[in-house]
Coordinates of C-alpha atoms and ligand atoms in Angstrom, one line a residue:
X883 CA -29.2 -5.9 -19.0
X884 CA -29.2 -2.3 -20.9
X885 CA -28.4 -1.6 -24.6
X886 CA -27.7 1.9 -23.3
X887 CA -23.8 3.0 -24.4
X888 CA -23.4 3.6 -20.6
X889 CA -21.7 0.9 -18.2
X890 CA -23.9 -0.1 -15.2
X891 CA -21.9 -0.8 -12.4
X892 CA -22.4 -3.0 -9.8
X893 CA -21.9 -1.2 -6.4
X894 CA -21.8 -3.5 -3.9
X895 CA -17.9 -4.1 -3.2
X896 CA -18.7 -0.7 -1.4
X897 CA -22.1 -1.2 -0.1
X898 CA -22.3 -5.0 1.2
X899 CA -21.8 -4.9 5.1
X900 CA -18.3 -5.8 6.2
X901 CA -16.5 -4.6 3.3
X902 CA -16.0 -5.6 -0.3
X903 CA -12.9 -7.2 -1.2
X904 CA -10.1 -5.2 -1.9
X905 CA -9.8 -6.0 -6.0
X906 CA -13.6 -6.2 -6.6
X907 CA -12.6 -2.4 -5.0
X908 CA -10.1 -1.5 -7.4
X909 CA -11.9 -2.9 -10.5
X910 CA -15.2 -0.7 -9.6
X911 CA -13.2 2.2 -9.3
X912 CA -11.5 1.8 -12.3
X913 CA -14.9 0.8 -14.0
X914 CA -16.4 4.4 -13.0
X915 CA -13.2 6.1 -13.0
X916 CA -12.8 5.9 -16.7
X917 CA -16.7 6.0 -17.8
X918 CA -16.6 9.5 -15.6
X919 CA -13.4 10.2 -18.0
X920 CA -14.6 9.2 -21.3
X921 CA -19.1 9.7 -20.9
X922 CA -19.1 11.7 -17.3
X923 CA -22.3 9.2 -17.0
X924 CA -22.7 5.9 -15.7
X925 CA -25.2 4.1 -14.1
X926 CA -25.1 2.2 -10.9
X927 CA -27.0 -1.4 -9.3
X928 CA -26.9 -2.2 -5.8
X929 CA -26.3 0.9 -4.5
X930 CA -27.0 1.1 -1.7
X931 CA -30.8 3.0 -1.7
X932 CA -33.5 -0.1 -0.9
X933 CA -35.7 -0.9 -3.9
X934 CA -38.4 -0.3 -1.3
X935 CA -37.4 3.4 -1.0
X936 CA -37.0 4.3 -4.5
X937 CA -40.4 2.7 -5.1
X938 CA -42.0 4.3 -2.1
X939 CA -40.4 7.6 -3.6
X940 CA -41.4 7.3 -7.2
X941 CA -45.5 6.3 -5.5
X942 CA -45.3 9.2 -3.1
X943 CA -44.4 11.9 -6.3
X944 CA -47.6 10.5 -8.5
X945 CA -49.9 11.0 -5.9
X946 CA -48.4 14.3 -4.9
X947 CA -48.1 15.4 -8.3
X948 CA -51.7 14.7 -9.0
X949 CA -53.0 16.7 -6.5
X950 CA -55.0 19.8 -8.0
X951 CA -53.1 23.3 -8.1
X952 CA -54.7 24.8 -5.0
X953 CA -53.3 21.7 -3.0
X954 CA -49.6 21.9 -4.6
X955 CA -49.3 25.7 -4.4
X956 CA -49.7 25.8 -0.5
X957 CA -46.5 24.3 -0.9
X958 CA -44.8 27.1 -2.9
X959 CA -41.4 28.4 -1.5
X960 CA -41.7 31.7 0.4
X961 CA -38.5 33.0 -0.8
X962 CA -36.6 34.2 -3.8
X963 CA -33.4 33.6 -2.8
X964 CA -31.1 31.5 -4.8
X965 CA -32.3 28.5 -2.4
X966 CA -35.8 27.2 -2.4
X967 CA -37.6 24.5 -1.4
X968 CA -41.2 23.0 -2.2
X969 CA -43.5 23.2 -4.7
X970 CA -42.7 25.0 -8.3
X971 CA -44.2 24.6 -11.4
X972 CA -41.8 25.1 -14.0
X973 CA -43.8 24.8 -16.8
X974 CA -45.5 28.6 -15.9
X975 CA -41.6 30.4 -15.3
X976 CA -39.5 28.8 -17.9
X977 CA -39.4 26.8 -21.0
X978 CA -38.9 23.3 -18.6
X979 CA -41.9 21.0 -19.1
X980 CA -41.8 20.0 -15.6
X981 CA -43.1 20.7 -12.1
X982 CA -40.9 20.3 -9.3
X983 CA -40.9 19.5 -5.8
X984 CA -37.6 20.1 -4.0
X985 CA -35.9 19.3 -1.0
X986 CA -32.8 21.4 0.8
X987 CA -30.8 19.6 2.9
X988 CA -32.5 18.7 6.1
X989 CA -29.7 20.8 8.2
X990 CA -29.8 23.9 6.0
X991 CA -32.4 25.6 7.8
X992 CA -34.9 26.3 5.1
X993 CA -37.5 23.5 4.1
X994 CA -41.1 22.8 2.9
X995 CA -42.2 19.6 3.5
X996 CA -45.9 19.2 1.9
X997 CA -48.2 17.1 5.2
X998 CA -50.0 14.8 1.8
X999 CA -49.2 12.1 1.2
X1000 CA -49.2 11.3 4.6
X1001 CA -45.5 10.0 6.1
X1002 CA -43.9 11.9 3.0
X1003 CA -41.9 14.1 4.9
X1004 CA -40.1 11.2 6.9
X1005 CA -40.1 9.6 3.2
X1006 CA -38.1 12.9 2.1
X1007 CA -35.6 12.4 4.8
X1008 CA -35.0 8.7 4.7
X1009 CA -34.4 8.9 0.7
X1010 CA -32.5 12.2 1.1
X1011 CA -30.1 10.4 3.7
X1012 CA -29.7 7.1 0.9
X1013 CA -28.7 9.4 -1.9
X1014 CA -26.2 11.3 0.6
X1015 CA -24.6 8.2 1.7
X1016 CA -24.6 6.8 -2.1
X1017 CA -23.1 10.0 -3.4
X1018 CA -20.3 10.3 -0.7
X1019 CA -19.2 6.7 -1.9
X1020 CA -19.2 7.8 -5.4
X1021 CA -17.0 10.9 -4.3
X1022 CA -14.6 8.6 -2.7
X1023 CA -14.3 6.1 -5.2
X1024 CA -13.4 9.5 -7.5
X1025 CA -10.7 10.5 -5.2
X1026 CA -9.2 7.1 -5.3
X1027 CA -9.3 6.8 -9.3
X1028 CA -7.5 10.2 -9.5
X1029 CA -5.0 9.4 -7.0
X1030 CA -5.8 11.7 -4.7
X1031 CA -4.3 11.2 -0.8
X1032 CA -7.3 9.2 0.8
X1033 CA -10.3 11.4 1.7
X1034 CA -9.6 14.4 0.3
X1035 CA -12.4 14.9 -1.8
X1036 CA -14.1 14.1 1.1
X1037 CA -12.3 17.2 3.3
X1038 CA -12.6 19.3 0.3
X1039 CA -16.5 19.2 0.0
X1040 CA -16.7 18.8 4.1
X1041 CA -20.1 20.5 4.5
X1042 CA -23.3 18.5 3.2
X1043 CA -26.0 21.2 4.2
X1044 CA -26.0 22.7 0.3
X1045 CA -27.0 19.6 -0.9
X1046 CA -30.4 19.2 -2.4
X1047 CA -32.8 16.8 -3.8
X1048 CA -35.6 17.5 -6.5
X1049 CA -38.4 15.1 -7.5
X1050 CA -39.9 16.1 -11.1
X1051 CA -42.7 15.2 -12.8
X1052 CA -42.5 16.0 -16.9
X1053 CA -45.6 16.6 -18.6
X1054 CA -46.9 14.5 -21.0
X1055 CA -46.3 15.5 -24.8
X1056 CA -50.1 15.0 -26.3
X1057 CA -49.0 15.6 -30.4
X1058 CA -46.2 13.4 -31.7
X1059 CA -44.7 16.8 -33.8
X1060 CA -44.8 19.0 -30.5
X1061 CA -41.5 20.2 -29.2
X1062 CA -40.4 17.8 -26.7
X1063 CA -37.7 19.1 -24.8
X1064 CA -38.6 18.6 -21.2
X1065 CA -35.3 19.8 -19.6
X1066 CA -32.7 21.9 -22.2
X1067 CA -29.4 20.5 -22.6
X1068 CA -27.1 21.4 -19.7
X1069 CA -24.5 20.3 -17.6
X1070 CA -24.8 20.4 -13.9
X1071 CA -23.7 22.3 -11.1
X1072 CA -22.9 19.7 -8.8
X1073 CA -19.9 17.6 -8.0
X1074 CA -21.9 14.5 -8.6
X1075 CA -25.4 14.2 -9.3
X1076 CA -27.6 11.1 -9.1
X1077 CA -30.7 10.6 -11.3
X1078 CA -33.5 8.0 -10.3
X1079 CA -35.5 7.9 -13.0
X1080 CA -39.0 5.7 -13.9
X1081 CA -39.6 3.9 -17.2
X1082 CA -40.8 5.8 -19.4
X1083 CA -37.0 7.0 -20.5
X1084 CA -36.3 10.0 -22.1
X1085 CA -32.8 11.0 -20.5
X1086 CA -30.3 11.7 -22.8
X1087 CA -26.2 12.5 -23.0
X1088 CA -24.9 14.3 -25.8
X1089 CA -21.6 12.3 -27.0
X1090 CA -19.7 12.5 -30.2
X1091 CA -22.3 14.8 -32.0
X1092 CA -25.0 12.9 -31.0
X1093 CA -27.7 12.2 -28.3
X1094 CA -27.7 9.3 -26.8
X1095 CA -30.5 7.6 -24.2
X1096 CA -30.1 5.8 -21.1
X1097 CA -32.1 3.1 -20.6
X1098 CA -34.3 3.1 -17.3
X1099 CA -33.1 -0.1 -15.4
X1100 CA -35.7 -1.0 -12.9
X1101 CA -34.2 -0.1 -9.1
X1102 CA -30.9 1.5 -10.4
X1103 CA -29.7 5.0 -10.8
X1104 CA -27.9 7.1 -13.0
X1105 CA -25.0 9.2 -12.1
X1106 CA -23.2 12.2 -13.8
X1107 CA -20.7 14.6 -13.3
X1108 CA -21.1 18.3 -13.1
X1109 CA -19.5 21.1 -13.8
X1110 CA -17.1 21.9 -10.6
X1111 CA -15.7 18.1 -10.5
X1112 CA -14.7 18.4 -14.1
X1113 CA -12.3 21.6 -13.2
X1114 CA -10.8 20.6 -9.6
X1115 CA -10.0 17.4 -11.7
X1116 CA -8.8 19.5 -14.7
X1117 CA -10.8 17.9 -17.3
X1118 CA -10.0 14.5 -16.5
X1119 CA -13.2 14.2 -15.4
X1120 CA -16.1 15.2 -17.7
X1121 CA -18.9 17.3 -16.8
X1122 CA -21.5 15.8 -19.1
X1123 CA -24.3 17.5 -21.0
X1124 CA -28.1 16.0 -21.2
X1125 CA -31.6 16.7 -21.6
X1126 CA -35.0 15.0 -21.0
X1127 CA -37.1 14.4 -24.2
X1128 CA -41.1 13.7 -22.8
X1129 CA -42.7 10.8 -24.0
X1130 CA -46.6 11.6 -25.8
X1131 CA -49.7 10.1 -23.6
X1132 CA -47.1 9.6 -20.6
X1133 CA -46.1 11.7 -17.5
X1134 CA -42.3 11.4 -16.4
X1135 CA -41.2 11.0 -12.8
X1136 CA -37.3 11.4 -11.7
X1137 CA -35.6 12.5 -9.1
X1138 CA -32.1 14.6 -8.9
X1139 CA -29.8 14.6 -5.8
X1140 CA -27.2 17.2 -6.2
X1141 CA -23.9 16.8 -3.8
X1142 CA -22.9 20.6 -4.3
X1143 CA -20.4 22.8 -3.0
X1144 CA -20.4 25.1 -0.4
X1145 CA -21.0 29.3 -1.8
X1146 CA -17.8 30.0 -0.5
X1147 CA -15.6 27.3 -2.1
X1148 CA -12.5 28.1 -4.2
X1149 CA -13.0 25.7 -7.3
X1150 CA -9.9 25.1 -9.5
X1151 CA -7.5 22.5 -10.7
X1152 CA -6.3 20.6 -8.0
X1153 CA -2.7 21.2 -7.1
X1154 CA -1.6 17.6 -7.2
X1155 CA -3.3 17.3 -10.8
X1156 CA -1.8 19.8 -12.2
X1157 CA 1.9 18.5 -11.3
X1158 CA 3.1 17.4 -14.9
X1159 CA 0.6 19.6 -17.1
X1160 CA -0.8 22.5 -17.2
X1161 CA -4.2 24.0 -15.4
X1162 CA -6.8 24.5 -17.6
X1163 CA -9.1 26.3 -16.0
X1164 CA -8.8 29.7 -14.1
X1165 CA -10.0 29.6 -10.4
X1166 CA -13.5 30.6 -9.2
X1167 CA -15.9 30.8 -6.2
X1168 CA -18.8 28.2 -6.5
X1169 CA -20.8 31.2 -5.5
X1170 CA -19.4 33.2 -8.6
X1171 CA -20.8 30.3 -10.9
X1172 CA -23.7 29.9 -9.6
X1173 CA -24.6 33.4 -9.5
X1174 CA -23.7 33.4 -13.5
X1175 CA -25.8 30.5 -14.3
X1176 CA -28.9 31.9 -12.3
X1177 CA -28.5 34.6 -14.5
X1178 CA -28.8 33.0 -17.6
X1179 CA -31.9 30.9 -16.8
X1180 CA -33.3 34.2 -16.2
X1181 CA -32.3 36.3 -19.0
X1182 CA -32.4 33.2 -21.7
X1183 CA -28.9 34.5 -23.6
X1184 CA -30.1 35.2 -26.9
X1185 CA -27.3 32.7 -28.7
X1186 CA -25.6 29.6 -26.8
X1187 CA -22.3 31.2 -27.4
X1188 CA -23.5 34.1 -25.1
X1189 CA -24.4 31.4 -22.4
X1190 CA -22.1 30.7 -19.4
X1191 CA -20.7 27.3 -19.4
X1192 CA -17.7 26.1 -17.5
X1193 CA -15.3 26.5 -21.0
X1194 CA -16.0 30.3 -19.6
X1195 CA -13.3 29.5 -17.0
X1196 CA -11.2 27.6 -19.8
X1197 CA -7.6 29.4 -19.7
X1198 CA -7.2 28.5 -23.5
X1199 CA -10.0 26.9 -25.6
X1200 CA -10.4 22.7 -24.7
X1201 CA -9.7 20.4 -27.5
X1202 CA -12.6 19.5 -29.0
X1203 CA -14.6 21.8 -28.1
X1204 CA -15.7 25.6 -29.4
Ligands
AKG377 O1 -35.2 14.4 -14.8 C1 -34.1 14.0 -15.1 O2 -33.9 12.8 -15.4 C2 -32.9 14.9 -15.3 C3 -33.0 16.2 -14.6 C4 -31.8 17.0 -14.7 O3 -31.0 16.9 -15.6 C5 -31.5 18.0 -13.6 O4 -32.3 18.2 -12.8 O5 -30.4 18.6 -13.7
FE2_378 FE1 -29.1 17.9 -15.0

């Protein structure tokens, strides 16, 4: 089905009506559990989000994308504040390839919904509400696999309005020798994020000293952990660093749903993971981080070493890593 490294995982012990049996249950769980422990990357089938939706989705961003400038920048976000929403070009800010259309919450208070194509902002919301759903189940299965008391994951990360959603469009690399590099590597902010991507690839993990794709399945997505769930489940679970690489004579479409923490959220090594070893990272707000790594895409830090990565909170340096 892929000859990507990464395990696709069928969902649907959790999202068939009525139930999934309990052992389909524990071997899915298991199945994620440890690809989140060794890649931090996996992807997922029958997920829950109707092909219909994704494809819908995926339609909806080429027509909106294609729009000329004038059109997309009535969209821009009125703000600067450390949330936005609408359009952005990224490719005239920053050294992303991309543009970007994004989407807060629909209860966080501040949205931009562009009125073409026509229905896309009841589009927005109907996708937005899938991924929710799908990353919630994804959350719980993580609880489960680190033996965590039922739903307290869940309790933890108990307010959804942070959460966002961006569709992007990569620009097309005309000269085989240009630079590439759509989206630098990085590792996400989130808890969990989940990546819909189209075919033309170009979605990598960095793994053993080497860069490794994933294979666009048709219909299924692609999930990762980010930074935060890799310290409150003190490294067990690994935060996992990609990049997009464009394609020449081909635009990219993807989309990103970010379950995130609230500002105001303590993020540290759980207490009943830290029982029989030691915490490995110090404690932080998810405000404090973010506010760090805002700072970096703004300033560029001159070397990677000077960049702020979650081994910033390490109390000693991780194994494995510099
Ligand atoms: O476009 C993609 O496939 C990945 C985007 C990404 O890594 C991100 O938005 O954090
Ligand atoms: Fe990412």
């Amino acid at each position: 089905m892929s000859d990507s490294v990464f395990p696709v995982v069928d969902l649907s012990p959790f999202t068939a009506g009525g139930g999934g049996d309990e052992d389909a249950k524990k071997k899915v769980i298991r199945t994620i559990g440890d690809a989140c422990a060794k890649h931090g990357i996996f992807q997922i089938i029958n997920h829950g989000v109707p092909t219909e939706v994704i494809d819908r989705h995926l339609e909806n961003m080429r027509t909106f994308f294609a729009y000329p400038d004038e059109e997309k920048s009535k969209w821009k976000p009125k703000t600067d504040d450390l949330f936005y929403a609408g359009y952005v070009d990224m490719s005239k800010i920053s050294q992303f390839k991309k543009e970007e259309l994004t989407m807060n919450h629909p209860d966080c208070g501040y949205n931009i919904y562009p009125d073409n194509p026509p229905r896309l902002r009841e589009d927005l919301l109907e996708i937005f509400s899938y991924f929710s759903r799908t990353a919630v189940i994804i959350e719980g299965i993580l609880n489960d696999y680190l033996g965590l008391p039922p739903g307290f994951l869940k309790e933890y990360n108990n307010v959804r309005k942070q959460d966002i959603m961006a569709s992007f469009r990569y620009i097309a690399a005309t000269d085989p020798d240009e630079e590439k590099i759509g989206v630098i590597a990085h590792q996400d902010a989130s808890l969990i994020t989940l990546l819909l991507q189209d075919d033309i690839g170009g979605l990598e993990f960095y793994e053993d000293g080497k860069w490794k794709p994933v294979t666009p399945i048709k219909g299924a997505l692609t999930v990762n952990i980010g930074d935060p769930m890799q310290v409150v489940s003190n490294g067990k679970l690994k935060s996992a660093e990609h990049r997009v690489v464009r394609t020449v004579g081909r635009d990219r479409y993807s989309c990103a749903f970010a379950l995130l923490l609230g500002i105001e959220k303590w993020v540290e090594p759980l207490p009943q993971l830290i029982i029989n070893e030691a915490p490995k990272y110090r404690r932080f707000t998810f405000g404090e981080y973010t506010l760090k790594r805002l700072k970096d895409l703004k300033d560029s830090p001159s070397t990677p070493e000077a960049a702020h990565t979650i081994n910033s909170y390490a109390l000693r340096p991780i194994e494995g890593e510099a």
